[in-house]
XYZ file of C-alpha atoms in Angstrom:
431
model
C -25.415 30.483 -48.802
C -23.812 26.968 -48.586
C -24.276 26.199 -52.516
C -22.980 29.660 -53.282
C -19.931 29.745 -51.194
C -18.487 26.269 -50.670
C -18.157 24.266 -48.277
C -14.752 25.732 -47.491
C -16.406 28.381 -46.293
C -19.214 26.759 -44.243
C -19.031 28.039 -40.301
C -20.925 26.721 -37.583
C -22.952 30.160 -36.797
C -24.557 29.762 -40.331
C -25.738 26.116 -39.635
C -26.947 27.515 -36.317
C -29.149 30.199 -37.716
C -30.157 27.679 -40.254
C -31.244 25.052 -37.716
C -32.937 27.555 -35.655
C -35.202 28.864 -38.524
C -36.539 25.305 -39.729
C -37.115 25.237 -35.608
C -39.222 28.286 -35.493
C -41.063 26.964 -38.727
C -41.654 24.280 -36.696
C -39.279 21.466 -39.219
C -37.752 19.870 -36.122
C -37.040 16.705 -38.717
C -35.378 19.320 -40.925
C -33.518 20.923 -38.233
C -32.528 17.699 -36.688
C -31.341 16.919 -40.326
C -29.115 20.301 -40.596
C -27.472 19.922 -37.704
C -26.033 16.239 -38.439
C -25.073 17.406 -41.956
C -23.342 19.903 -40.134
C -21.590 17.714 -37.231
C -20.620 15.396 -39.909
C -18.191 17.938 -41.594
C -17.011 20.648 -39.303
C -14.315 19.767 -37.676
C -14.953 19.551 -33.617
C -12.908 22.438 -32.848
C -14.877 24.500 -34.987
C -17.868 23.156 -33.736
C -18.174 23.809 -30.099
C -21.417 26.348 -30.384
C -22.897 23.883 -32.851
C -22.672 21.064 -30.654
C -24.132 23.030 -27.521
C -27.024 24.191 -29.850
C -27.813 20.867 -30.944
C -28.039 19.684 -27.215
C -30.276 22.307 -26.773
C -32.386 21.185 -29.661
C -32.703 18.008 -28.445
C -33.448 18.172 -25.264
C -36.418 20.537 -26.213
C -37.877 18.327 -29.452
C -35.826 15.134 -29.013
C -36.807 11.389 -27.556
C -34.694 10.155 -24.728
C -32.463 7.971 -27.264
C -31.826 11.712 -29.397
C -30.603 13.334 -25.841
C -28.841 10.709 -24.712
C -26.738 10.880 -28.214
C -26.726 14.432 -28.357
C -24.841 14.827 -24.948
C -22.480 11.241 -26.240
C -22.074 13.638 -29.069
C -20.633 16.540 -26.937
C -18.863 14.805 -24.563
C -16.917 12.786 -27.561
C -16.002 16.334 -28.790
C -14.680 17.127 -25.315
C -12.596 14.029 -25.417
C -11.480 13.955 -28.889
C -10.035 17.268 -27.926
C -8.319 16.416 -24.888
C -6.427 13.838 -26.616
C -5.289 16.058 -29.635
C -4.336 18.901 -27.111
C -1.842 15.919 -25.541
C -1.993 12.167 -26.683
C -0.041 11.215 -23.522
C -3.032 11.712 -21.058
C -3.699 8.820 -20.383
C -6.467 9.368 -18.190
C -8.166 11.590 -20.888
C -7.808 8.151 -23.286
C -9.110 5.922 -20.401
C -12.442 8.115 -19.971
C -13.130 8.371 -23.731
C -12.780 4.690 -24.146
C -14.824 3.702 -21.169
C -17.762 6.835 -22.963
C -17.732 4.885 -26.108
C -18.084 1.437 -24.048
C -20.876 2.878 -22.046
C -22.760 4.237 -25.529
C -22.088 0.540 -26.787
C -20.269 1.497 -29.671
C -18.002 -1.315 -29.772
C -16.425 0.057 -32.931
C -15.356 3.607 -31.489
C -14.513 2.152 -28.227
C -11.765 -0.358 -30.168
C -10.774 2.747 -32.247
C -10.273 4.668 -29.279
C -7.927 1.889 -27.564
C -6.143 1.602 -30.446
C -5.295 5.307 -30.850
C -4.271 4.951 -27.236
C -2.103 2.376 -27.143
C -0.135 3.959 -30.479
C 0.986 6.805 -28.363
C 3.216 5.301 -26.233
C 5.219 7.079 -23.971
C 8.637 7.565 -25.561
C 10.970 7.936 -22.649
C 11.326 5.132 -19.714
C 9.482 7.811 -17.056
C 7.677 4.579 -14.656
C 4.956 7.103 -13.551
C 4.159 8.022 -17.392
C 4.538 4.113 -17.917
C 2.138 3.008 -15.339
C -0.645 5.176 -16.661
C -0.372 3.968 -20.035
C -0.032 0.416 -19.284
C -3.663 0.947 -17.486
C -4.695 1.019 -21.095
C -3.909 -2.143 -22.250
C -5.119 -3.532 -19.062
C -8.851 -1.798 -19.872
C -8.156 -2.939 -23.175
C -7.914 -6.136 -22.959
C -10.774 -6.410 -20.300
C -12.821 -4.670 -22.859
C -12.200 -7.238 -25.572
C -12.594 -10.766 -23.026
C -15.443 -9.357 -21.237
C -17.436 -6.698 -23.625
C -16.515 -8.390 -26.945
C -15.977 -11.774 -25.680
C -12.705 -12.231 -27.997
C -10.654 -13.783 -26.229
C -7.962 -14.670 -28.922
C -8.002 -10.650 -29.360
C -7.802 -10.105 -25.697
C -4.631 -12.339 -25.635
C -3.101 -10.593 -28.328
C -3.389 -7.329 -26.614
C -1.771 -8.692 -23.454
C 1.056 -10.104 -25.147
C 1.424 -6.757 -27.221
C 1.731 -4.690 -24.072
C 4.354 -7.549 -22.772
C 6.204 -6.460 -25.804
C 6.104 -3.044 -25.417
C 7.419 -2.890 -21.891
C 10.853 -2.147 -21.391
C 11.634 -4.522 -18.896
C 15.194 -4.324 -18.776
C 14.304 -0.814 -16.699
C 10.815 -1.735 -14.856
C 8.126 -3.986 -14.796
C 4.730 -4.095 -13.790
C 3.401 -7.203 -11.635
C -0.172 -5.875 -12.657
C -0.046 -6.381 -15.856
C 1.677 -10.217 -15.499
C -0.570 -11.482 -12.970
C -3.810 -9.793 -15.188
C -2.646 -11.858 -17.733
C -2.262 -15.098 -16.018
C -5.546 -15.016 -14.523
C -6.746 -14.131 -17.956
C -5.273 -17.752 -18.680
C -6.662 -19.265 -15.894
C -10.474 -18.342 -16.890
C -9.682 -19.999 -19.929
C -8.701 -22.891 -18.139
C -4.977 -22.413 -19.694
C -3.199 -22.552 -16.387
C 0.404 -24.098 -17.739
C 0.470 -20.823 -19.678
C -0.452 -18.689 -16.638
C 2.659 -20.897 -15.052
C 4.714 -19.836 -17.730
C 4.240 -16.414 -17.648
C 4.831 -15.662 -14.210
C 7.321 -17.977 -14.229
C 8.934 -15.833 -16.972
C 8.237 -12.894 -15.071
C 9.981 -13.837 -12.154
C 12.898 -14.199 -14.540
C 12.608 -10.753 -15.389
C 11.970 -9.024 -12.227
C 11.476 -10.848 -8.890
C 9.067 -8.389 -7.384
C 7.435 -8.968 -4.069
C 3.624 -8.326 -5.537
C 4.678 -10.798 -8.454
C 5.302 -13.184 -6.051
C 2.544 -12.650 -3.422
C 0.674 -13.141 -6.752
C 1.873 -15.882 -8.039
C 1.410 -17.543 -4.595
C -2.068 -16.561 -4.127
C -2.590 -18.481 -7.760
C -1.286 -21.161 -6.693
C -3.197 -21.473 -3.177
C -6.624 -21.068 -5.103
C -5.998 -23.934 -7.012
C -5.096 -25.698 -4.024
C -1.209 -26.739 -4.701
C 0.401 -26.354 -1.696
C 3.949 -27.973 -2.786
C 4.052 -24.954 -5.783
C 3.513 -22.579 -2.929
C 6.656 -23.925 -0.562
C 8.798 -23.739 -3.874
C 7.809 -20.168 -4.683
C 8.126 -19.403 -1.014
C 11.571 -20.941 -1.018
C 12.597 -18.843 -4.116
C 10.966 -15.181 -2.129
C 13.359 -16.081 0.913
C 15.881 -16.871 -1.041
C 15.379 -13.366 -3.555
C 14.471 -11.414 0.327
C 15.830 -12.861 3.058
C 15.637 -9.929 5.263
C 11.851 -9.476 4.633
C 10.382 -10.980 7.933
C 6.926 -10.612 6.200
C 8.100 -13.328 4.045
C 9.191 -15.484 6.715
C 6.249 -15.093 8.892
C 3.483 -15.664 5.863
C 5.870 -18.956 5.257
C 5.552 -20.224 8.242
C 1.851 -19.509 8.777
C 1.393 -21.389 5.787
C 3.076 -24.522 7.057
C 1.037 -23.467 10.780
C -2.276 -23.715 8.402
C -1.345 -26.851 6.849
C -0.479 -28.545 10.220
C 3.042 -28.606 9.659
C 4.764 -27.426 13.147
C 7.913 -28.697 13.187
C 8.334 -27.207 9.084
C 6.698 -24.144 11.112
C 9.535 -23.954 13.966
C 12.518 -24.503 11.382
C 11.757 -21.661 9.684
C 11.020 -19.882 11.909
C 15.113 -20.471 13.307
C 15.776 -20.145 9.723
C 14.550 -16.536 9.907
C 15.507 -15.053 13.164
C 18.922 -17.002 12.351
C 19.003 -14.199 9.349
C 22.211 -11.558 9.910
C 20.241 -9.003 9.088
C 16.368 -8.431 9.293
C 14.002 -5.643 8.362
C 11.515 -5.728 11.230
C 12.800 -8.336 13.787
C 10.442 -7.788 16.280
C 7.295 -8.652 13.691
C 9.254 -11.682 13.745
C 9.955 -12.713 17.188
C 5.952 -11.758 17.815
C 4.963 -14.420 15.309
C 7.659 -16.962 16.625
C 6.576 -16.554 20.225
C 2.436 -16.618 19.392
C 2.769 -19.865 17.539
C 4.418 -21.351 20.181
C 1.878 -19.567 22.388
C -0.871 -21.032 20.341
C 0.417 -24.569 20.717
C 0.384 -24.424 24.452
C 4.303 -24.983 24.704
C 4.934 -22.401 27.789
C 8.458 -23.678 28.262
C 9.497 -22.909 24.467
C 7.932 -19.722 24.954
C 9.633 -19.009 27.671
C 12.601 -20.028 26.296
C 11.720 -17.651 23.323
C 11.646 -14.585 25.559
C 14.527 -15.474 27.474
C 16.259 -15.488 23.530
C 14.814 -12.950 22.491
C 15.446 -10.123 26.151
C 19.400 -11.342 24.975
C 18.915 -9.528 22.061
C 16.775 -6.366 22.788
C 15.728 -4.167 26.286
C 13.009 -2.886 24.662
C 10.246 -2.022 27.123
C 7.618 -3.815 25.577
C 9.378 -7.157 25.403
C 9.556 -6.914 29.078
C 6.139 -5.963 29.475
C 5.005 -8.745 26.775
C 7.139 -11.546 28.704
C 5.895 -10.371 32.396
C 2.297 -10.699 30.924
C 2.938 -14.244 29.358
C 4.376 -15.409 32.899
C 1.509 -14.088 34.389
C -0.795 -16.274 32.125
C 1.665 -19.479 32.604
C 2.690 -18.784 36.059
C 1.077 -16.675 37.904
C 1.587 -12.870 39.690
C 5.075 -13.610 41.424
C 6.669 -14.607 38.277
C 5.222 -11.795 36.167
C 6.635 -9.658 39.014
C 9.837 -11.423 39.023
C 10.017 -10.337 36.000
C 8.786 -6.855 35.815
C 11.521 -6.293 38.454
C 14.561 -7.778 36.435
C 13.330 -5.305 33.449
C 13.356 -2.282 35.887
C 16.457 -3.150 37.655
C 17.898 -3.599 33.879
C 16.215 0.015 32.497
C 18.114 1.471 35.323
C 21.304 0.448 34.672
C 21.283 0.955 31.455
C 20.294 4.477 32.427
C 23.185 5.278 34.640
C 25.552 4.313 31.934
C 24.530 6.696 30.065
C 25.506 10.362 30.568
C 22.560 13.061 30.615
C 21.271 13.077 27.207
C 18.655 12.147 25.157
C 19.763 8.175 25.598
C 19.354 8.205 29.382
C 15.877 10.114 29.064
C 14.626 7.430 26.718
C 15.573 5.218 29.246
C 14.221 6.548 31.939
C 10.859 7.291 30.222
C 10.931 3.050 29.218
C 10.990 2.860 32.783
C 8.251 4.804 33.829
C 6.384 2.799 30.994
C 7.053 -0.788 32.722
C 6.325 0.986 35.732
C 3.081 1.652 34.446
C 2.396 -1.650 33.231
C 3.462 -3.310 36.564
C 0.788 -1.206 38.614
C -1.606 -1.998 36.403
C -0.991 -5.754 36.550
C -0.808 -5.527 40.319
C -4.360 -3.495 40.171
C -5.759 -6.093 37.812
C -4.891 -8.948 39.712
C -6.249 -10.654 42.829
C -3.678 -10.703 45.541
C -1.705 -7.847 43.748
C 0.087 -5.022 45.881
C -0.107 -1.941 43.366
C 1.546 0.105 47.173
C 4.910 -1.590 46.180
C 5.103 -0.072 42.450
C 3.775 3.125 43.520
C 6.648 3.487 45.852
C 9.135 3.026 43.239
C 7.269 5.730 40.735
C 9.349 8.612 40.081
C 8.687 12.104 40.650
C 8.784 14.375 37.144
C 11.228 17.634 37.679
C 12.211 20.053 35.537
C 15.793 20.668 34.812
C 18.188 22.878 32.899
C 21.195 21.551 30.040
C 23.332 23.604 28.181
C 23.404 23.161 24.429
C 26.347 23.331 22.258
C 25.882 27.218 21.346
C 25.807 28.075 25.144
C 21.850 28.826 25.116
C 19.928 26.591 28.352
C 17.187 24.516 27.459
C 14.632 23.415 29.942
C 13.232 19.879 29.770
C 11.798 17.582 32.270
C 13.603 14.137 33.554
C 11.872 11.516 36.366
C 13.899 11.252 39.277
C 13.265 7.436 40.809
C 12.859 6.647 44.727
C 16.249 4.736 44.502
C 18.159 7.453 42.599
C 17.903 9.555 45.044
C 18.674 7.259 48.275
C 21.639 6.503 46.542
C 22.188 10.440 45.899
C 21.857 10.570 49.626
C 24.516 7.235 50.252
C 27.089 9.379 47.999
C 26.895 12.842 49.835
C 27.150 10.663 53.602
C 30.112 9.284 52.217
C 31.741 11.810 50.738
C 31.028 13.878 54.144
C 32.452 10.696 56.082
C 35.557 11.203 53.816
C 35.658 14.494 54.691
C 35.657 14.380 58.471
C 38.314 11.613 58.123
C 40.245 14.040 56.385
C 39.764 16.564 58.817
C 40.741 14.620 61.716
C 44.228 13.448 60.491
């Protein structure tokens, strides 16, 4: 039927039927042989059935090495139709290449890259960009590690470097893959100069956390302070950056380098997470053993911030340094300062807060006193507040309930206020 009609006319049910007759004649070789003439010239849309057949086949006549390539077989056809439905997945490109890596076809597998990386994405999308720069990066682990070319491998990197339009976005991945890729070749001036150059480009925080974990495995430690000199100076809010400085100097035995930047940093007008900060300040000073600057450090930092757990953190150290009456000196100054910041406020959500801080150092203070030998946990409890509900009128007119803590002193001085108001009174009265 093939010789009489052409091959223009060839379709797959024909090579089925064909196949399956040399089967039941028992001609597996012949069969076998049918269906790779057949695979070899219909295209893979057209041969879906064909390909499922053959699987079939082998798996019922075939050795492991004929299954195995029958279902490679399929699962290419799969793929290779992914890609031609859209050539930007990525992800479809990715698991064809790594199929043809895992059959060991080094051939297809460098095909398959190559058709990748030709279909670029074609407008400066970072999300579309990030996928398809994962390409080059399996690329060019492919051809170091699986082909061992390296001169191949570092024509692939610098190809994607090329491609890249940096003047929009960058990756750091693809940089710092690179310069390790010249470090394992023992190239590390070239490494240098490509993260040097992509710091040029853009300063990003990973290219610099990468460039400075380089530079600590290979042990140069006055590299490290310059790149960590050029982060502060590129971030100087980032109180990450500042802290993993100064541990660095703390590592290296450096404290006073440690201490100056760390005034350096809380010195900084404006900060991103201050209190990250001031924790790392005050536990390196901790760590030393110098309870005066710590001291001294809490005293700074209770200037800046009433935050409840500052107070709690501070009456803690002094409980450490000095014992239970100065932790309790101090729990006391942060409830007598929680209250009046309180009462300055009106009733609101800000005077809540407030009061709820309280409670919290409260809390903390009891369990201190429990804790402790020679604690009195009777004189917090007296000052714990009693939780009432309570009515506010919102701005449409509606009344919301909510609860508020009414404190032991609150109310005494509630009670001073009404005396002397009725004192005033009876004054009046009498006149």
């Amino acid at each position: 039927a093939i010789d009489r009609l052409g091959e223009q006319f060839m379709d797959q049910r024909v090579f089925v039927a064909f196949a399956g007759f040399e089967t039941r004649m028992r001609e597996p070789e012949r069969a076998r042989a049918i269906y790779a003439y057949a695979l070899a010239r219909l295209p893979r849309a057209k041969a879906q059935a064909l390909y499922s057949q053959y699987v079939r086949f082998e798996k019922q006549h075939g050795g492991a090495r004929e299954i195995e390539q029958a279902v490679v077989g399929r699962r290419r056809a799969q793929h290779e139709a992914r890609v031609r439905a859209d050539a930007h997945d990525y992800d479809a490109w990715l698991e064809y290449a790594r199929l043809e890596e895992e059959a060991g076809d080094r051939a297809r597998a460098r095909d398959v890259y190559e058709r990748a990386a030709a279909a670029h994405p074609r407008v400066a999308d970072k999300a579309l960009w990030r996928r398809y720069v994962y390409v080059w990066l399996f690329y060019a682990l492919f051809e170091e590690r699986t082909c061992g070319d390296v001169a191949r491998a570092r024509r692939v990197y610098e190809a994607a470097l090329a491609l890249v339009p940096h003047a929009q976005f960058t990756f750091a991945k693809l940089w710092l893959q690179y310069a390790w890729f010249e470090v394992r070749q023992r190239n590390v001036a070239q490494a240098r100069r490509r993260l040097g150059q992509a710091l040029g480009v853009c300063p990003k925080r990973k290219l610099f956390r990468g460039y400075i974990a380089l530079e600590l495995e290979l042990r140069e430690f006055d590299r490290v302070r310059r790149l960590y000199a050029k982060h502060v100076e590129f971030s100087a809010a980032s109180c990450a950056v500042w802290v993993e400085f100064a541990q660095l100097e703390q590592a290296l035995g450096e404290h006073e380098r440690c201490r100056a930047l760390f005034e350096l940093a809380v010195a900084q007008p404006v900060l991103d997470m201050p209190e990250v900060l001031w924790k790392a300040y005050i536990d390196f000073e901790q760590a030393l053993g110098n309870d005066d600057a710590t001291r001294a450090l809490y005293a700074r930092l209770l200037q800046l911030t009433d935050h409840v757990k500052v107070w709690v953190s501070c009456a803690r150290f002094e409980l450490r340094a000095s014992g239970l009456p100065a932790a309790r000196a101090v729990f006391e100054r942060g409830s007598q300062r929680l209250r009046a910041l309180a009462h300055g406020q009106e009733p609101g959500q800000e005077r809540e807060q407030h009061n709820q801080e309280r409670v919290a150092l409260l809390d903390a203070w009891r369990e201190v006193e429990e804790q402790t030998q020679g604690g009195e946990p009777a004189r917090v409890v007296a000052q714990m507040p009693r939780r009432v509900r309570r009515r506010r009128e919102l701005d449409d007119g509606s009344l919301e309930e909510y609860f508020d803590y009414v404190f032991p002193d609150d109310e005494q001085g509630a009670r001073f206020k009404l005396l002397a108001k009725a004192h005033q009174w009876k004054q009046g009265q009498a006149e």
